[in-house]
């Protein structure tokens, strides 16, 4: 396990990368959300993670799990809508799994706790056209890759990102059963879910950051057809 | 006395509901509106948490909510307001708040009885 300082640096870099990515994708997420929601997902996510990234100075004094927890509370206060409690509340809750540091094992526990909280709070199951459709395949794949296949975390994370990407694609041809999109009923079919998409972007940036901190480079098959995530 | 927090996507709606309900309990009910968010329409876990803390005199708080993210943000606010005992009533926000306001002024009121009275409002019909 890397020392606490390196772990904190990695968390802060991940936060910067996620904030930057969501800022870049703001318009794209807004476009997705205007089709089936209220067109605020891009701005909400950019604002929330932007505010969290701005707290870097405060965060450098904290333990890695405390940083993660504070990212959660910052999102709760700044994201708004249902995404505040879903992303922020779940990160805050799951951060307790990292109390003894970030290891392959504790990262699985974190991922599972995050998924459980999102499902519990939002009440969505797989197939409802929500962030859960990206999250369930990602978390299950990550857990299986670490615990059963004994893969190094970096490889496991790469597989999780690929799984999330397929989950995002799955949200396109199905009908929304949760959230504002569900009011559109059959008209929601054919549109990609913004929450699943931002979840994928976050995971891609976690992988990007992990590549810098964990030795090795990942050859992701899906890199070639990034088209799925971007809907191009 | 058990406190009430009214959560709506509109700050005005929450204030209005609190105002109507305040008349019901002989003017004695503790009702705090916690509607809207920083950008206007929406709900804010921080505002709801502050509302819970304000409404709580030690006997606990029942939270009345409108739709969607109001429910999630109220749940989150309850988790954050660790020193207060608070529960959400699964009731229509206006009618539920009125019923709850009446119940809170009863000497025998408990968190359960206030929630139950609020939830009675689910069955109200407006036309015979």
CSV table of C-alpha atoms in Angstrom, one decimal:
chain,number,residue,atom,x,y,z
A,1,UNK,CA,0.0,0.0,0.0
A,2,UNK,CA,1.3,3.4,-0.9
A,3,UNK,CA,1.8,5.8,2.0
A,4,UNK,CA,-0.9,8.2,3.2
A,5,UNK,CA,0.7,11.1,1.4
A,6,UNK,CA,0.8,9.4,-1.9
A,7,UNK,CA,-2.8,8.2,-1.5
A,8,UNK,CA,-3.9,11.8,-0.7
A,9,UNK,CA,-2.0,13.1,-3.8
A,10,UNK,CA,-3.7,10.4,-5.9
A,11,UNK,CA,-7.2,11.3,-4.6
A,12,UNK,CA,-6.5,15.0,-5.2
A,13,UNK,CA,-5.3,14.4,-8.7
A,14,UNK,CA,-8.3,12.2,-9.4
A,15,UNK,CA,-10.5,15.0,-8.2
A,16,UNK,CA,-8.8,17.5,-10.5
A,17,UNK,CA,-9.0,15.1,-13.4
A,18,UNK,CA,-12.7,14.5,-12.8
A,19,UNK,CA,-13.5,18.2,-12.4
A,20,UNK,CA,-11.6,19.1,-15.6
A,21,UNK,CA,-13.3,16.3,-17.6
A,22,UNK,CA,-16.8,17.2,-16.4
A,23,UNK,CA,-16.1,20.8,-17.3
A,24,UNK,CA,-15.1,19.7,-20.8
A,25,UNK,CA,-18.2,17.5,-21.1
A,26,UNK,CA,-20.6,20.1,-19.6
A,27,UNK,CA,-22.3,20.9,-22.9
A,28,UNK,CA,-22.5,17.3,-24.0
A,29,UNK,CA,-24.1,16.2,-20.6
A,30,UNK,CA,-26.5,19.2,-20.9
A,31,UNK,CA,-27.5,18.1,-24.4
A,32,UNK,CA,-28.2,14.5,-23.2
A,33,UNK,CA,-30.2,15.9,-20.3
A,34,UNK,CA,-32.2,18.3,-22.4
A,35,UNK,CA,-33.5,15.4,-24.4
A,36,UNK,CA,-35.0,13.5,-21.5
A,37,UNK,CA,-34.5,15.6,-18.3
A,38,UNK,CA,-34.2,19.2,-17.2
A,39,UNK,CA,-31.0,20.1,-19.0
A,40,UNK,CA,-29.1,20.8,-15.8
A,41,UNK,CA,-26.8,17.8,-15.4
A,42,UNK,CA,-23.8,19.3,-17.1
A,43,UNK,CA,-23.9,22.5,-15.2
A,44,UNK,CA,-24.6,20.8,-11.9
A,45,UNK,CA,-21.8,18.3,-12.2
A,46,UNK,CA,-19.3,20.9,-13.4
A,47,UNK,CA,-20.2,23.2,-10.5
A,48,UNK,CA,-20.1,20.5,-7.8
A,49,UNK,CA,-16.8,18.9,-8.8
A,50,UNK,CA,-15.4,22.4,-9.6
A,51,UNK,CA,-16.1,23.6,-6.1
A,52,UNK,CA,-14.6,20.4,-4.6
A,53,UNK,CA,-11.4,20.8,-6.7
A,54,UNK,CA,-11.2,24.4,-5.5
A,55,UNK,CA,-10.8,23.2,-2.0
A,56,UNK,CA,-7.4,21.5,-2.7
A,57,UNK,CA,-5.7,23.8,-0.2
A,58,UNK,CA,-8.0,22.7,2.6
A,59,UNK,CA,-7.8,19.0,1.5
A,60,UNK,CA,-4.0,18.8,1.6
A,61,UNK,CA,-4.2,18.7,5.4
A,62,UNK,CA,-6.5,15.7,5.5
A,63,UNK,CA,-6.3,12.0,5.6
A,64,UNK,CA,-7.2,10.4,2.2
A,65,UNK,CA,-10.6,9.1,3.4
A,66,UNK,CA,-11.3,12.6,4.9
A,67,UNK,CA,-10.7,14.1,1.5
A,68,UNK,CA,-13.1,11.7,-0.1
A,69,UNK,CA,-15.7,12.4,2.5
A,70,UNK,CA,-15.3,16.2,2.1
A,71,UNK,CA,-15.6,15.8,-1.7
A,72,UNK,CA,-19.0,14.1,-0.9
A,73,UNK,CA,-20.2,16.9,1.4
A,74,UNK,CA,-19.1,19.6,-1.1
A,75,UNK,CA,-21.1,17.8,-3.8
A,76,UNK,CA,-24.1,17.6,-1.6
A,77,UNK,CA,-24.1,21.3,-1.0
A,78,UNK,CA,-23.3,22.3,-4.6
A,79,UNK,CA,-24.6,19.9,-7.1
A,80,UNK,CA,-28.3,20.2,-6.5
A,81,UNK,CA,-31.3,18.2,-7.8
A,82,UNK,CA,-31.2,14.4,-7.3
A,83,UNK,CA,-27.5,14.2,-8.3
A,84,UNK,CA,-26.4,16.0,-5.1
A,85,UNK,CA,-27.6,13.2,-2.8
A,86,UNK,CA,-26.9,10.4,-5.3
A,87,UNK,CA,-23.3,11.3,-6.1
A,88,UNK,CA,-22.3,13.3,-3.1
A,89,UNK,CA,-24.3,11.5,-0.4
A,90,UNK,CA,-23.0,8.1,-1.7
A,91,UNK,CA,-19.4,9.2,-1.8
A,92,UNK,CA,-19.7,10.6,1.7
A,93,UNK,CA,-21.2,7.3,3.0
A,94,UNK,CA,-18.7,5.1,1.1
A,95,UNK,CA,-15.7,7.1,2.3
A,96,UNK,CA,-15.8,5.2,5.7
A,97,UNK,CA,-14.6,2.1,3.9
A,98,UNK,CA,-11.3,4.0,3.2
A,99,UNK,CA,-10.6,4.8,6.9
A,100,UNK,CA,-7.7,2.3,7.0
A,101,UNK,CA,-6.3,3.5,3.7
A,102,UNK,CA,-6.8,2.8,0.0
A,103,UNK,CA,-6.0,-0.7,-1.0
A,104,UNK,CA,-7.3,-3.1,-3.6
A,105,UNK,CA,-9.6,-4.6,-0.9
A,106,UNK,CA,-10.8,-1.3,0.5
A,107,UNK,CA,-11.5,0.1,-3.0
A,108,UNK,CA,-13.8,-2.8,-3.6
A,109,UNK,CA,-15.6,-2.1,-0.4
A,110,UNK,CA,-15.8,1.6,-1.3
A,111,UNK,CA,-17.3,0.7,-4.7
A,112,UNK,CA,-19.8,-1.6,-3.3
A,113,UNK,CA,-20.9,0.8,-0.5
A,114,UNK,CA,-21.3,3.6,-3.1
A,115,UNK,CA,-23.4,1.3,-5.4
A,116,UNK,CA,-25.6,0.2,-2.5
A,117,UNK,CA,-26.2,3.8,-1.4
A,118,UNK,CA,-27.1,4.9,-4.9
A,119,UNK,CA,-29.5,2.0,-5.3
A,120,UNK,CA,-31.0,2.5,-1.8
A,121,UNK,CA,-31.4,6.3,-2.1
A,122,UNK,CA,-32.6,6.4,-5.7
A,123,UNK,CA,-34.6,3.2,-5.7
A,124,UNK,CA,-33.5,2.3,-9.2
A,125,UNK,CA,-32.6,-1.2,-10.4
A,126,UNK,CA,-30.7,-2.1,-13.5
A,127,UNK,CA,-32.7,-1.4,-16.6
A,128,UNK,CA,-34.4,1.8,-15.3
A,129,UNK,CA,-32.2,3.9,-17.6
A,130,UNK,CA,-30.2,5.6,-14.8
A,131,UNK,CA,-26.6,5.8,-13.5
A,132,UNK,CA,-27.2,2.4,-11.9
A,133,UNK,CA,-27.0,0.9,-15.4
A,134,UNK,CA,-23.3,2.0,-15.7
A,135,UNK,CA,-22.5,1.5,-12.0
A,136,UNK,CA,-23.7,-2.1,-11.5
A,137,UNK,CA,-21.6,-3.6,-14.3
A,138,UNK,CA,-18.6,-1.5,-13.3
A,139,UNK,CA,-18.7,-2.4,-9.6
A,140,UNK,CA,-19.5,-6.1,-10.2
A,141,UNK,CA,-16.7,-6.4,-12.8
A,142,UNK,CA,-14.2,-4.6,-10.5
A,143,UNK,CA,-15.1,-6.8,-7.5
A,144,UNK,CA,-14.9,-10.0,-9.5
A,145,UNK,CA,-11.6,-9.0,-11.2
A,146,UNK,CA,-10.0,-8.3,-7.8
A,147,UNK,CA,-11.4,-10.9,-5.6
A,148,UNK,CA,-11.8,-13.9,-7.9
A,149,UNK,CA,-9.4,-13.3,-10.8
A,150,UNK,CA,-6.7,-11.7,-8.6
A,151,UNK,CA,-6.0,-9.1,-11.2
A,152,UNK,CA,-4.0,-6.0,-10.3
A,153,UNK,CA,-6.2,-3.0,-9.4
A,154,UNK,CA,-5.3,-1.1,-12.6
A,155,UNK,CA,-6.4,-3.9,-14.8
A,156,UNK,CA,-9.5,-4.5,-12.8
A,157,UNK,CA,-10.4,-0.8,-13.1
A,158,UNK,CA,-9.8,-0.9,-16.8
A,159,UNK,CA,-12.3,-3.8,-17.1
A,160,UNK,CA,-14.7,-1.9,-14.9
A,161,UNK,CA,-14.6,1.1,-17.2
A,162,UNK,CA,-15.2,-1.1,-20.2
A,163,UNK,CA,-18.2,-2.6,-18.4
A,164,UNK,CA,-19.6,0.8,-17.5
A,165,UNK,CA,-19.2,1.8,-21.2
A,166,UNK,CA,-21.4,-1.1,-22.2
A,167,UNK,CA,-23.8,-0.1,-19.5
A,168,UNK,CA,-24.1,3.4,-20.9
A,169,UNK,CA,-24.8,2.0,-24.3
A,170,UNK,CA,-27.6,-0.2,-22.8
A,171,UNK,CA,-29.4,2.9,-21.5
A,172,UNK,CA,-30.0,4.1,-25.1
A,173,UNK,CA,-32.6,1.6,-26.3
A,174,UNK,CA,-34.5,1.2,-23.1
A,175,UNK,CA,-37.4,3.1,-21.5
A,176,UNK,CA,-36.8,5.3,-18.4
A,177,UNK,CA,-38.4,4.0,-15.2
A,178,UNK,CA,-37.0,6.5,-12.7
A,179,UNK,CA,-36.5,10.2,-12.4
A,180,UNK,CA,-37.8,13.0,-14.6
A,181,UNK,CA,-37.2,11.0,-17.8
A,182,UNK,CA,-39.8,8.4,-16.7
A,183,UNK,CA,-42.5,11.0,-17.3
A,184,UNK,CA,-41.6,10.9,-21.0
A,185,UNK,CA,-42.5,7.2,-21.0
A,186,UNK,CA,-41.8,5.7,-24.5
A,187,UNK,CA,-40.4,9.0,-25.8
A,188,UNK,CA,-37.3,8.3,-23.6
A,189,UNK,CA,-36.3,5.4,-25.8
A,190,UNK,CA,-33.4,6.1,-28.1
A,191,UNK,CA,-31.7,8.6,-25.7
A,192,UNK,CA,-28.6,8.0,-23.7
A,193,UNK,CA,-28.9,8.5,-19.9
A,194,UNK,CA,-26.9,11.5,-18.7
A,195,UNK,CA,-26.3,10.1,-15.2
A,196,UNK,CA,-24.9,6.8,-16.6
A,197,UNK,CA,-22.7,8.9,-18.9
A,198,UNK,CA,-21.3,11.1,-16.2
A,199,UNK,CA,-20.6,8.0,-14.1
A,200,UNK,CA,-18.6,6.6,-17.0
A,201,UNK,CA,-16.6,9.9,-17.4
A,202,UNK,CA,-15.8,9.8,-13.6
A,203,UNK,CA,-14.6,6.2,-13.9
A,204,UNK,CA,-12.5,7.0,-17.0
A,205,UNK,CA,-10.8,9.7,-15.0
A,206,UNK,CA,-10.2,7.5,-12.0
A,207,UNK,CA,-8.5,5.0,-14.4
A,208,UNK,CA,-6.5,7.8,-16.0
A,209,UNK,CA,-5.3,8.8,-12.6
A,210,UNK,CA,-4.6,5.2,-11.5
A,211,UNK,CA,-2.4,4.8,-14.5
A,212,UNK,CA,-0.2,7.5,-13.2
A,213,UNK,CA,0.1,6.1,-9.7
A,214,UNK,CA,0.0,2.3,-10.4
A,215,UNK,CA,2.7,1.0,-12.7
A,216,UNK,CA,1.7,0.0,-16.1
A,217,UNK,CA,-0.4,1.1,-19.0
A,218,UNK,CA,-3.7,-0.3,-19.9
A,219,UNK,CA,-4.6,-1.4,-23.3
A,220,UNK,CA,-8.3,-0.9,-23.4
A,221,UNK,CA,-10.1,-2.5,-26.3
A,222,UNK,CA,-12.9,-0.1,-26.0
A,223,UNK,CA,-10.6,2.9,-26.3
A,224,UNK,CA,-10.9,2.6,-30.1
A,225,UNK,CA,-14.7,3.1,-30.0
A,226,UNK,CA,-14.9,5.9,-27.5
A,227,UNK,CA,-18.0,6.7,-29.6
A,228,UNK,CA,-20.3,4.9,-27.2
A,229,UNK,CA,-19.6,7.3,-24.3
A,230,UNK,CA,-19.7,10.4,-26.5
A,231,UNK,CA,-22.7,9.4,-28.6
A,232,UNK,CA,-21.0,10.5,-31.8
B,1,UNK,CA,-43.4,19.7,21.0
B,2,UNK,CA,-42.8,17.8,17.8
B,3,UNK,CA,-41.6,20.1,15.0
B,4,UNK,CA,-42.5,20.1,11.3
B,5,UNK,CA,-40.4,20.9,8.3
B,6,UNK,CA,-42.1,21.6,5.0
B,7,UNK,CA,-39.9,20.8,1.9
B,8,UNK,CA,-41.0,21.9,-1.5
B,9,UNK,CA,-39.1,22.7,-4.7
B,10,UNK,CA,-40.5,26.2,-4.4
B,11,UNK,CA,-39.6,28.3,-1.4
B,12,UNK,CA,-42.8,30.2,-1.8
B,13,UNK,CA,-44.9,27.0,-1.8
B,14,UNK,CA,-43.2,25.7,1.4
B,15,UNK,CA,-43.8,29.1,3.1
B,16,UNK,CA,-47.4,29.1,1.9
B,17,UNK,CA,-48.1,25.6,3.1
B,18,UNK,CA,-46.5,26.4,6.5
B,19,UNK,CA,-48.7,29.5,6.7
B,20,UNK,CA,-51.9,27.6,6.0
B,21,UNK,CA,-50.9,24.8,8.4
B,22,UNK,CA,-49.9,27.3,11.2
B,23,UNK,CA,-53.6,28.4,11.5
B,24,UNK,CA,-54.7,24.8,12.1
B,25,UNK,CA,-52.8,24.1,15.3
B,26,UNK,CA,-54.3,27.1,17.1
B,27,UNK,CA,-51.1,29.0,16.1
B,28,UNK,CA,-49.0,26.8,18.4
B,29,UNK,CA,-47.4,24.4,16.0
B,30,UNK,CA,-43.7,24.6,15.2
B,31,UNK,CA,-43.5,24.6,11.4
B,32,UNK,CA,-40.4,25.5,9.5
B,33,UNK,CA,-40.5,26.0,5.7
B,34,UNK,CA,-37.4,24.7,3.9
B,35,UNK,CA,-38.1,25.1,0.2
B,36,UNK,CA,-36.1,25.9,-2.9
B,37,UNK,CA,-32.4,25.9,-3.3
B,38,UNK,CA,-29.6,28.5,-4.1
B,39,UNK,CA,-30.7,28.7,-7.7
B,40,UNK,CA,-34.4,29.0,-7.0
B,41,UNK,CA,-36.5,25.9,-7.8
B,42,UNK,CA,-35.1,22.8,-6.2
B,43,UNK,CA,-34.4,21.3,-2.8
B,44,UNK,CA,-31.3,21.7,-0.7
B,45,UNK,CA,-30.1,19.2,1.9
B,46,UNK,CA,-28.3,22.0,3.8
B,47,UNK,CA,-31.5,24.1,4.0
B,48,UNK,CA,-33.5,21.1,5.1
B,49,UNK,CA,-31.0,20.2,7.7
B,50,UNK,CA,-31.1,23.7,9.1
B,51,UNK,CA,-34.9,23.5,9.1
B,52,UNK,CA,-34.8,20.3,11.1
B,53,UNK,CA,-32.4,21.8,13.7
B,54,UNK,CA,-34.6,24.9,14.0
B,55,UNK,CA,-37.8,22.9,14.3
B,56,UNK,CA,-36.5,20.5,16.9
B,57,UNK,CA,-36.9,21.4,20.5
B,58,UNK,CA,-35.8,17.9,21.6
B,59,UNK,CA,-39.0,16.1,20.9
B,60,UNK,CA,-38.2,15.3,17.2
B,61,UNK,CA,-39.3,16.4,13.8
B,62,UNK,CA,-41.6,15.2,11.0
B,63,UNK,CA,-40.6,16.2,7.5
B,64,UNK,CA,-43.2,16.7,4.8
B,65,UNK,CA,-42.0,16.6,1.2
B,66,UNK,CA,-43.2,17.2,-2.3
B,67,UNK,CA,-41.6,15.2,-5.1
B,68,UNK,CA,-38.5,13.5,-6.4
B,69,UNK,CA,-35.2,15.0,-5.1
B,70,UNK,CA,-37.1,16.5,-2.2
B,71,UNK,CA,-37.3,12.9,-0.8
B,72,UNK,CA,-33.6,12.2,-1.3
B,73,UNK,CA,-32.5,15.5,0.0
B,74,UNK,CA,-34.7,15.1,3.1
B,75,UNK,CA,-33.2,11.7,3.7
B,76,UNK,CA,-29.7,13.1,3.4
B,77,UNK,CA,-30.6,16.0,5.6
B,78,UNK,CA,-31.9,13.7,8.3
B,79,UNK,CA,-28.6,11.7,8.2
B,80,UNK,CA,-26.6,15.0,8.5
B,81,UNK,CA,-28.7,16.3,11.4
B,82,UNK,CA,-27.4,13.7,13.7
B,83,UNK,CA,-28.5,15.4,16.9
B,84,UNK,CA,-32.2,15.5,15.9
B,85,UNK,CA,-34.6,12.6,15.6
B,86,UNK,CA,-36.4,13.2,12.3
B,87,UNK,CA,-38.6,11.1,10.0
B,88,UNK,CA,-40.3,11.7,6.7
B,89,UNK,CA,-44.1,11.3,6.3
B,90,UNK,CA,-45.2,9.6,3.1
B,91,UNK,CA,-48.0,12.1,2.6
B,92,UNK,CA,-49.3,14.8,0.2
B,93,UNK,CA,-47.3,17.8,1.3
B,94,UNK,CA,-50.1,20.3,1.9
B,95,UNK,CA,-52.8,18.1,3.3
B,96,UNK,CA,-50.2,16.1,5.3
B,97,UNK,CA,-48.8,19.2,6.9
B,98,UNK,CA,-52.2,20.4,7.9
B,99,UNK,CA,-53.0,17.1,9.6
B,100,UNK,CA,-49.6,16.9,11.2
B,101,UNK,CA,-49.9,20.5,12.5
B,102,UNK,CA,-53.1,19.6,14.3
B,103,UNK,CA,-51.7,16.5,15.8
B,104,UNK,CA,-48.5,18.1,17.1
B,105,UNK,CA,-50.5,20.4,19.3
B,106,UNK,CA,-52.1,17.4,21.0
B,107,UNK,CA,-50.6,16.6,24.4
B,108,UNK,CA,-50.2,13.0,23.6
B,109,UNK,CA,-48.5,13.5,20.2
B,110,UNK,CA,-45.6,11.2,19.4
B,111,UNK,CA,-43.4,11.1,16.3
B,112,UNK,CA,-45.4,8.0,15.2
B,113,UNK,CA,-48.8,9.6,15.8
B,114,UNK,CA,-47.8,12.8,13.8
B,115,UNK,CA,-46.6,10.7,10.9
B,116,UNK,CA,-49.7,8.6,11.0
B,117,UNK,CA,-52.0,11.6,11.0
B,118,UNK,CA,-50.0,13.1,8.1
B,119,UNK,CA,-50.3,9.9,6.2
B,120,UNK,CA,-54.0,9.7,6.8
B,121,UNK,CA,-54.2,12.6,4.2
B,122,UNK,CA,-53.2,10.1,1.4
B,123,UNK,CA,-56.8,8.9,1.3
B,124,UNK,CA,-58.6,12.3,1.2
B,125,UNK,CA,-61.0,12.7,-1.6
B,126,UNK,CA,-62.0,16.2,-2.6
B,127,UNK,CA,-65.2,15.4,-4.5
B,128,UNK,CA,-67.8,13.0,-3.3
